mmCIF file of C-alpha atoms in Angstrom:
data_model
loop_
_atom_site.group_PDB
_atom_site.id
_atom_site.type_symbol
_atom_site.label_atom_id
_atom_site.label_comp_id
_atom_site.label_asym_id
_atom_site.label_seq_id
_atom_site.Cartn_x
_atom_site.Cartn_y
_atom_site.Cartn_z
ATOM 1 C CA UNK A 25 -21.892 180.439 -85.079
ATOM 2 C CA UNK A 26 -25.030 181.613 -84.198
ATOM 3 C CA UNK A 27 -24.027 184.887 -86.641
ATOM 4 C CA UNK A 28 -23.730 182.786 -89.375
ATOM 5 C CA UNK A 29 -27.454 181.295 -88.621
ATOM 6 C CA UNK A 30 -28.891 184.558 -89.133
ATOM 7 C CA UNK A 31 -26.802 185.399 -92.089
ATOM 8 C CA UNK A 32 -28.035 182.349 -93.306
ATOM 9 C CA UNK A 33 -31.735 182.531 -92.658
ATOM 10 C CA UNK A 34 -31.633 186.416 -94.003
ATOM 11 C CA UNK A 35 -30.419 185.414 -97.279
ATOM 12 C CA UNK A 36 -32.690 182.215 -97.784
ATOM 13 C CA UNK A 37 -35.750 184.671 -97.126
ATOM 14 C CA UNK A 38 -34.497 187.503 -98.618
ATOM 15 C CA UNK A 39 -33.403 185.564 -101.827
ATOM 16 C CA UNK A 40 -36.873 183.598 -101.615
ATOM 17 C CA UNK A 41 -38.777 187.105 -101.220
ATOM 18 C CA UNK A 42 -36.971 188.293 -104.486
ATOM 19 C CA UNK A 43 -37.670 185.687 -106.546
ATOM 20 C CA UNK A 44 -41.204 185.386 -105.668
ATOM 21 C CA UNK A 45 -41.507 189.314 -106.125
ATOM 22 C CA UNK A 46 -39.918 188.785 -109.665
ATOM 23 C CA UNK A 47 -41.627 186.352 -110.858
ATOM 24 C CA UNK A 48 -45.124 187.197 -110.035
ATOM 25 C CA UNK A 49 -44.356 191.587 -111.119
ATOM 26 C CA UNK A 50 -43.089 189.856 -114.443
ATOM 27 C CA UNK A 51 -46.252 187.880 -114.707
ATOM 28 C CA UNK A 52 -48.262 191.053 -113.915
ATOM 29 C CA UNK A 53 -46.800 192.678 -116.276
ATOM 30 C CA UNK A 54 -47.638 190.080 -119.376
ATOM 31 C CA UNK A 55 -51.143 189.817 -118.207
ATOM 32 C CA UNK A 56 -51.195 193.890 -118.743
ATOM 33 C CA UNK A 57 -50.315 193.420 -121.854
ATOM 34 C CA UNK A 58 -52.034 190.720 -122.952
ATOM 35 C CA UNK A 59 -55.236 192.747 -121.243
ATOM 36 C CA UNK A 60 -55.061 195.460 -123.128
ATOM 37 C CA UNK A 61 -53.801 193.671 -126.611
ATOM 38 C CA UNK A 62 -57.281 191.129 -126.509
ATOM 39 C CA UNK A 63 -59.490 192.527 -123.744
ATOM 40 C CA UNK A 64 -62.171 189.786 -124.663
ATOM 41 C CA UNK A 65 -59.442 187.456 -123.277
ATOM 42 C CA UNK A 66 -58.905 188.707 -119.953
ATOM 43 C CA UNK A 67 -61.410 185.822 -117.865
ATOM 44 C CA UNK A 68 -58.978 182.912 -119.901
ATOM 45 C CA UNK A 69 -55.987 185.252 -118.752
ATOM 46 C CA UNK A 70 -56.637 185.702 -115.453
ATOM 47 C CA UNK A 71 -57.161 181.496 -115.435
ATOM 48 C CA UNK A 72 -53.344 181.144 -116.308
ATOM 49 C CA UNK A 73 -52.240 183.915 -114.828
ATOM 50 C CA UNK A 74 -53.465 182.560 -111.405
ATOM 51 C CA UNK A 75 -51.967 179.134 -112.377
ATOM 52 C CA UNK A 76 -48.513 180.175 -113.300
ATOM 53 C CA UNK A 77 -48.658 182.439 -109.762
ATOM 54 C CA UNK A 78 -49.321 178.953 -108.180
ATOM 55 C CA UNK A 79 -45.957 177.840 -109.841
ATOM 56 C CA UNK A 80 -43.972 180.959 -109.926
ATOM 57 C CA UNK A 81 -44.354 181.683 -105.692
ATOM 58 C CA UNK A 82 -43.614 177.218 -104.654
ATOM 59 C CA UNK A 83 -40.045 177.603 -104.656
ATOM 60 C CA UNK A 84 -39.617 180.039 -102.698
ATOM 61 C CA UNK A 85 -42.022 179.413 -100.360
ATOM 62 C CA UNK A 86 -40.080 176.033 -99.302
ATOM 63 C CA UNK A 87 -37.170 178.370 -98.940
ATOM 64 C CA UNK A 88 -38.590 180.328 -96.721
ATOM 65 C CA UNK A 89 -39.841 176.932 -94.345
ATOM 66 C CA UNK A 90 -36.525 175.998 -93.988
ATOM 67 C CA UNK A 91 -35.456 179.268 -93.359
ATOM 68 C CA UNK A 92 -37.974 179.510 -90.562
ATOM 69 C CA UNK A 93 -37.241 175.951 -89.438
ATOM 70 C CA UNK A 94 -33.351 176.822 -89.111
ATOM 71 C CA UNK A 95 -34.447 179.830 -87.235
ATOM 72 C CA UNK A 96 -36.532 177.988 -84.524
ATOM 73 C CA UNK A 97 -34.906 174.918 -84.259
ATOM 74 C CA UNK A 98 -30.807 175.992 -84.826
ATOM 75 C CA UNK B 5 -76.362 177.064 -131.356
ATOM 76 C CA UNK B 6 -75.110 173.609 -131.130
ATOM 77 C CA UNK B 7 -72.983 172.447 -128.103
ATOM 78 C CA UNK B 8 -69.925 171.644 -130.228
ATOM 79 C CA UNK B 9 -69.972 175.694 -131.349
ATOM 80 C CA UNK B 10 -70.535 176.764 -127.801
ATOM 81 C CA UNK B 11 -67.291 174.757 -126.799
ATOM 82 C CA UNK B 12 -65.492 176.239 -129.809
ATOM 83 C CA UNK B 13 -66.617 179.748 -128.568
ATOM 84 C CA UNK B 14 -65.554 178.684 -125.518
ATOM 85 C CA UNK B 15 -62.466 177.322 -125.924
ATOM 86 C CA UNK B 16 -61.080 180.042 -127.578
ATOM 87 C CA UNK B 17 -62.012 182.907 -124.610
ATOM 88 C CA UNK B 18 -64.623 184.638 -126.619
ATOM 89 C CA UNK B 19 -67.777 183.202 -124.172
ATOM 90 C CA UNK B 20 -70.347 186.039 -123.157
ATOM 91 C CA UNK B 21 -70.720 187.025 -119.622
ATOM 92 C CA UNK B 22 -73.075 184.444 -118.991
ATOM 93 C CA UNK B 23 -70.584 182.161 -120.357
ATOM 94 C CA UNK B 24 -67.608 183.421 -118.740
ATOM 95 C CA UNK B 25 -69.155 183.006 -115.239
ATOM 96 C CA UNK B 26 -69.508 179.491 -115.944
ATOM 97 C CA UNK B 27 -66.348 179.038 -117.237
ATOM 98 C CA UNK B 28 -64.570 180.856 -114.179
ATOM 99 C CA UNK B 29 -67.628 178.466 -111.921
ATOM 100 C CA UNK B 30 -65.407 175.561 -114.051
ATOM 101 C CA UNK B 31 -62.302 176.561 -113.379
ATOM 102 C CA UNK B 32 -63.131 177.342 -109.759
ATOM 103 C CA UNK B 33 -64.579 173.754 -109.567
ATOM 104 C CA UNK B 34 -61.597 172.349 -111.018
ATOM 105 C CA UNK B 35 -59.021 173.724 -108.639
ATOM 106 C CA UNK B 36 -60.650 172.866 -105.744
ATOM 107 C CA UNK B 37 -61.304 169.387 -106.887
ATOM 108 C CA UNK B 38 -57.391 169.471 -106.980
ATOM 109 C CA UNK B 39 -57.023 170.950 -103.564
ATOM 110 C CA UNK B 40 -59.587 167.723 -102.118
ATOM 111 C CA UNK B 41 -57.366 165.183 -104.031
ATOM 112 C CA UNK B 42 -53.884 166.788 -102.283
ATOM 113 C CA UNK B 43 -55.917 166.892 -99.054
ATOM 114 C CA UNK B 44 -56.507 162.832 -99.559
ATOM 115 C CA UNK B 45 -53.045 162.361 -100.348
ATOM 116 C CA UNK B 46 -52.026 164.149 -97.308
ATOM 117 C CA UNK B 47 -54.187 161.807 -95.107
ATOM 118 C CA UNK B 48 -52.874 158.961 -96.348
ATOM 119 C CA UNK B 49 -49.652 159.833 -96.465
ATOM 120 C CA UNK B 50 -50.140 160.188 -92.601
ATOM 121 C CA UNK B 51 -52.162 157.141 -92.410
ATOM 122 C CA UNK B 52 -48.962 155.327 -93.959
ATOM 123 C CA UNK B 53 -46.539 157.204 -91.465
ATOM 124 C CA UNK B 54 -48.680 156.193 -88.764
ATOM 125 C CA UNK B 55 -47.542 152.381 -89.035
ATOM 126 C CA UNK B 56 -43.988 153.883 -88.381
ATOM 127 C CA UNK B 57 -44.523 156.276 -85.405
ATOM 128 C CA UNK B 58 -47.202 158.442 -84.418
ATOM 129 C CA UNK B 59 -44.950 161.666 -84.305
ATOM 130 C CA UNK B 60 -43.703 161.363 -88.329
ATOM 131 C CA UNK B 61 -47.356 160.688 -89.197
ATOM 132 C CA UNK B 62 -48.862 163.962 -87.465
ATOM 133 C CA UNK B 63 -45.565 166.076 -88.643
ATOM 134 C CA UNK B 64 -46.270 164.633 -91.902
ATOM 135 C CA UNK B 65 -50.291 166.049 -91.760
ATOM 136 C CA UNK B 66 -49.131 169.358 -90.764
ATOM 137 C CA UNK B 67 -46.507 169.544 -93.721
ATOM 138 C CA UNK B 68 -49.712 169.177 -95.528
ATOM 139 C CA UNK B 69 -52.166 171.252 -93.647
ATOM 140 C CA UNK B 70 -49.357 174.112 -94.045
ATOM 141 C CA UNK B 71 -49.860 173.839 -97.896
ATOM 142 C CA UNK B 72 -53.437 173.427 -98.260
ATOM 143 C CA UNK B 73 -54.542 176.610 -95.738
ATOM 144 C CA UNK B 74 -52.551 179.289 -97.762
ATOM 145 C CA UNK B 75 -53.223 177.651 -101.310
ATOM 146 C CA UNK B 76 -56.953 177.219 -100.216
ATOM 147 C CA UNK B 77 -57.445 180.515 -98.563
ATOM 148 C CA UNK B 78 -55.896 181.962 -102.007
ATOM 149 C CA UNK B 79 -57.790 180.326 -104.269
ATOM 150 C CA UNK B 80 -61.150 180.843 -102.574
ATOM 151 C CA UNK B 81 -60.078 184.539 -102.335
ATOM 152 C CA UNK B 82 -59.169 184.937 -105.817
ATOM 153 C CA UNK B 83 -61.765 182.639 -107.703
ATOM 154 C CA UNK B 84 -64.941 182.421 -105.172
ATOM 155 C CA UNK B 85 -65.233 186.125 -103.619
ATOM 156 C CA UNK B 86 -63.576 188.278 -106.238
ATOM 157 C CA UNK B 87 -65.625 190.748 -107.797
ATOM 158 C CA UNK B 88 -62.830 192.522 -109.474
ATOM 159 C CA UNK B 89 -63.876 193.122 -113.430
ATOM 160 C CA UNK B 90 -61.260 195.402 -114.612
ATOM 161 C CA UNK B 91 -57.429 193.617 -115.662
ATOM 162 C CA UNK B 92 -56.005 196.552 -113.149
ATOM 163 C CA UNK B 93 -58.553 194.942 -110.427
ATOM 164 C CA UNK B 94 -57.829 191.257 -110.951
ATOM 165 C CA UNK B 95 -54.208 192.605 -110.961
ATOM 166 C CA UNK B 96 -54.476 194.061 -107.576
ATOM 167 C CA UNK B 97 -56.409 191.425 -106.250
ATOM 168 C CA UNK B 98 -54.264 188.805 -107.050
ATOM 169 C CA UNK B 99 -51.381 190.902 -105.452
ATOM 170 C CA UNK B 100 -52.928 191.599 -102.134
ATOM 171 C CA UNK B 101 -53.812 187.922 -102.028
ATOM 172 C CA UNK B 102 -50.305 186.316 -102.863
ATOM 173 C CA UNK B 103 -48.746 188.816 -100.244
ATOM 174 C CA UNK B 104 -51.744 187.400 -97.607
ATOM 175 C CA UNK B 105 -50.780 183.999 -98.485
ATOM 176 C CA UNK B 106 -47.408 183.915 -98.138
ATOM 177 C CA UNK B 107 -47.713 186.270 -94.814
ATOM 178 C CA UNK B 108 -50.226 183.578 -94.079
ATOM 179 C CA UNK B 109 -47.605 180.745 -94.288
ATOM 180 C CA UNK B 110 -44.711 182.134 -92.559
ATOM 181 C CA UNK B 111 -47.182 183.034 -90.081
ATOM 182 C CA UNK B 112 -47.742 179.239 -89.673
ATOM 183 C CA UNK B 113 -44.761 178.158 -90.634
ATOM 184 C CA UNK B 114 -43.313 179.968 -87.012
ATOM 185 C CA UNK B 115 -46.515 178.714 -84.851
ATOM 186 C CA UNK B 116 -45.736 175.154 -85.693
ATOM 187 C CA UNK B 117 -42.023 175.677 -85.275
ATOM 188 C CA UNK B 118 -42.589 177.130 -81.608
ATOM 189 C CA UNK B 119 -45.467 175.244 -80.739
ATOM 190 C CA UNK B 120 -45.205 171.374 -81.633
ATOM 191 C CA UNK B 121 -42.763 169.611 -79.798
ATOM 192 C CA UNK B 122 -41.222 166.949 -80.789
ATOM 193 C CA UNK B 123 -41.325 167.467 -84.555
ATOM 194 C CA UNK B 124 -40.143 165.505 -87.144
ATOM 195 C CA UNK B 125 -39.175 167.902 -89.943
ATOM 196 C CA UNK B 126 -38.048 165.864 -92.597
ATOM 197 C CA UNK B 127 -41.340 164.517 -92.810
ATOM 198 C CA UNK B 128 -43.244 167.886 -92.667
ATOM 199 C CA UNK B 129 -40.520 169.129 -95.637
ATOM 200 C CA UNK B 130 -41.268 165.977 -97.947
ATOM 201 C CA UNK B 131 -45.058 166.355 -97.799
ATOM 202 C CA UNK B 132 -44.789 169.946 -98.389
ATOM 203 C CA UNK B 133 -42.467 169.404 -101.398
ATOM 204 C CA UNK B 134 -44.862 166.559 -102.143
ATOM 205 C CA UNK B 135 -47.669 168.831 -102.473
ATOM 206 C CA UNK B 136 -46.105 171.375 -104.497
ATOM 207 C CA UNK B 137 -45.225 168.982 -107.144
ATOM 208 C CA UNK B 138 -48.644 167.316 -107.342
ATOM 209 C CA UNK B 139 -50.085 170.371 -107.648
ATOM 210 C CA UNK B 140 -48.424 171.485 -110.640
ATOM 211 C CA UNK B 141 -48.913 168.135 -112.194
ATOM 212 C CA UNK B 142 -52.451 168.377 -111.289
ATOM 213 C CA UNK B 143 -53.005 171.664 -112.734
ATOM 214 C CA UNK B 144 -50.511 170.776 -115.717
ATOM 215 C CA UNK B 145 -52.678 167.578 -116.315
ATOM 216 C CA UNK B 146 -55.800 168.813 -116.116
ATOM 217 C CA UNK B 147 -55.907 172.180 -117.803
ATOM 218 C CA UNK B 148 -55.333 170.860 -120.820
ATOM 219 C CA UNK B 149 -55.621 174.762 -122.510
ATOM 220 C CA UNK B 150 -52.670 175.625 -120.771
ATOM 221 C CA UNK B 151 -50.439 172.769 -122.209
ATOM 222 C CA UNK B 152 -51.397 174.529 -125.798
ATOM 223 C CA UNK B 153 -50.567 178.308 -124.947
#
């Protein structure tokens, strides 16, 4: 049983680590490009950009609590 | 030039540096003001737990202190003491501060996990959750340039 717990608890923050990593690279990534497409619009960029990070990384950050929580408390 | 074209120039990204300070001093001002109103909401939501029992109110207030130390350790990292000017900069620094963050929260995450006994966990989950969604409300809501992109 106690196996399974840590099968369980690798995937949740594994999983949760490779979404997160995703989703902010892919953000990265747009705000390159929209960098070097309008330069003068990098300050309003980096605004949204720091937003949508706020967004992108919640998810997976409550997967990685109960994760944790399953660790210490299973 | 008139206030109304200064908003205009504004609005559309296009502010000089003078202007883009202030507009990042804005922004800055406006997150945090966000971070203070989920900070209330967590106190109250213990203050309302408290009438029920003392141990769901305080697991309650650390669900919400374990959102508001990484978010507001990021944000004052990334909008207060950044100095980065270049996009490759910002880039970098917004990297090394989302991996801090989230090293941050597992980090506290485990302490309260070991440390406080008894715990009531559904509690600490629901503010959490709580949080998260009011905070992309909040930010939703209130930058209203982002609802047009």
């Amino acid at each position: 049983m106690a196996e399974l717990l840590f099968i369980a608890v690798a995937l949740l923050l594994g999983l949760s680590a490779l979404a997160g990593a995703l989703g902010v690279s892919l953000l990265g990534g747009k705000f390159l490009e929209g960098a070097a497409r309008q330069p003068e619009l990098v300050p309003l960029l980096r605004s949204q950009f720091f937003i949508v990070v706020g967004l992108v990384d919640a998810v997976p950050m409550i997967g990685v609590g109960m994760a944790l929580y399953m660790l210490f408390a299973g | 030039m008139s206030q109304d074209q200064e908003k205009r120039i504004e609005s559309a990204g296009l502010a000089s540096n003078a202007g883009r300070s202030k507009q990042s001093r804005r922004f800055a001002m406006q997150y945090f003001r966000i971070l203070l109103v989920q900070l209330a909401l967590t106190c109250l939501l213990a203050l309302l737990l408290m009438l029920k029992d003392f141990v769901t109110a305080y697991s309650a207030l650390i669900g919400g202190l374990l959102y508001l130390m990484p978010a507001g350790w990021f944000s004052l990292r990334v909008l207060v003491k950044n100095t980065a000017q270049t996009p490759r900069e910002i880039l970098a620094n917004m990297y090394i501060s989302e991996t801090v963050k989230v090293l941050l929260a597992v980090a506290l995450f485990s302490l309260v996990f070991m440390l406080v006994e008894p715990l009531n966990a559904g509690a600490l989950f629901v503010t959490y959750i709580l949080l998260q969604v009011t905070g992309w409300y909040l930010q939703l809501k209130l930058n209203q340039r982002f609802l047009k992109l």
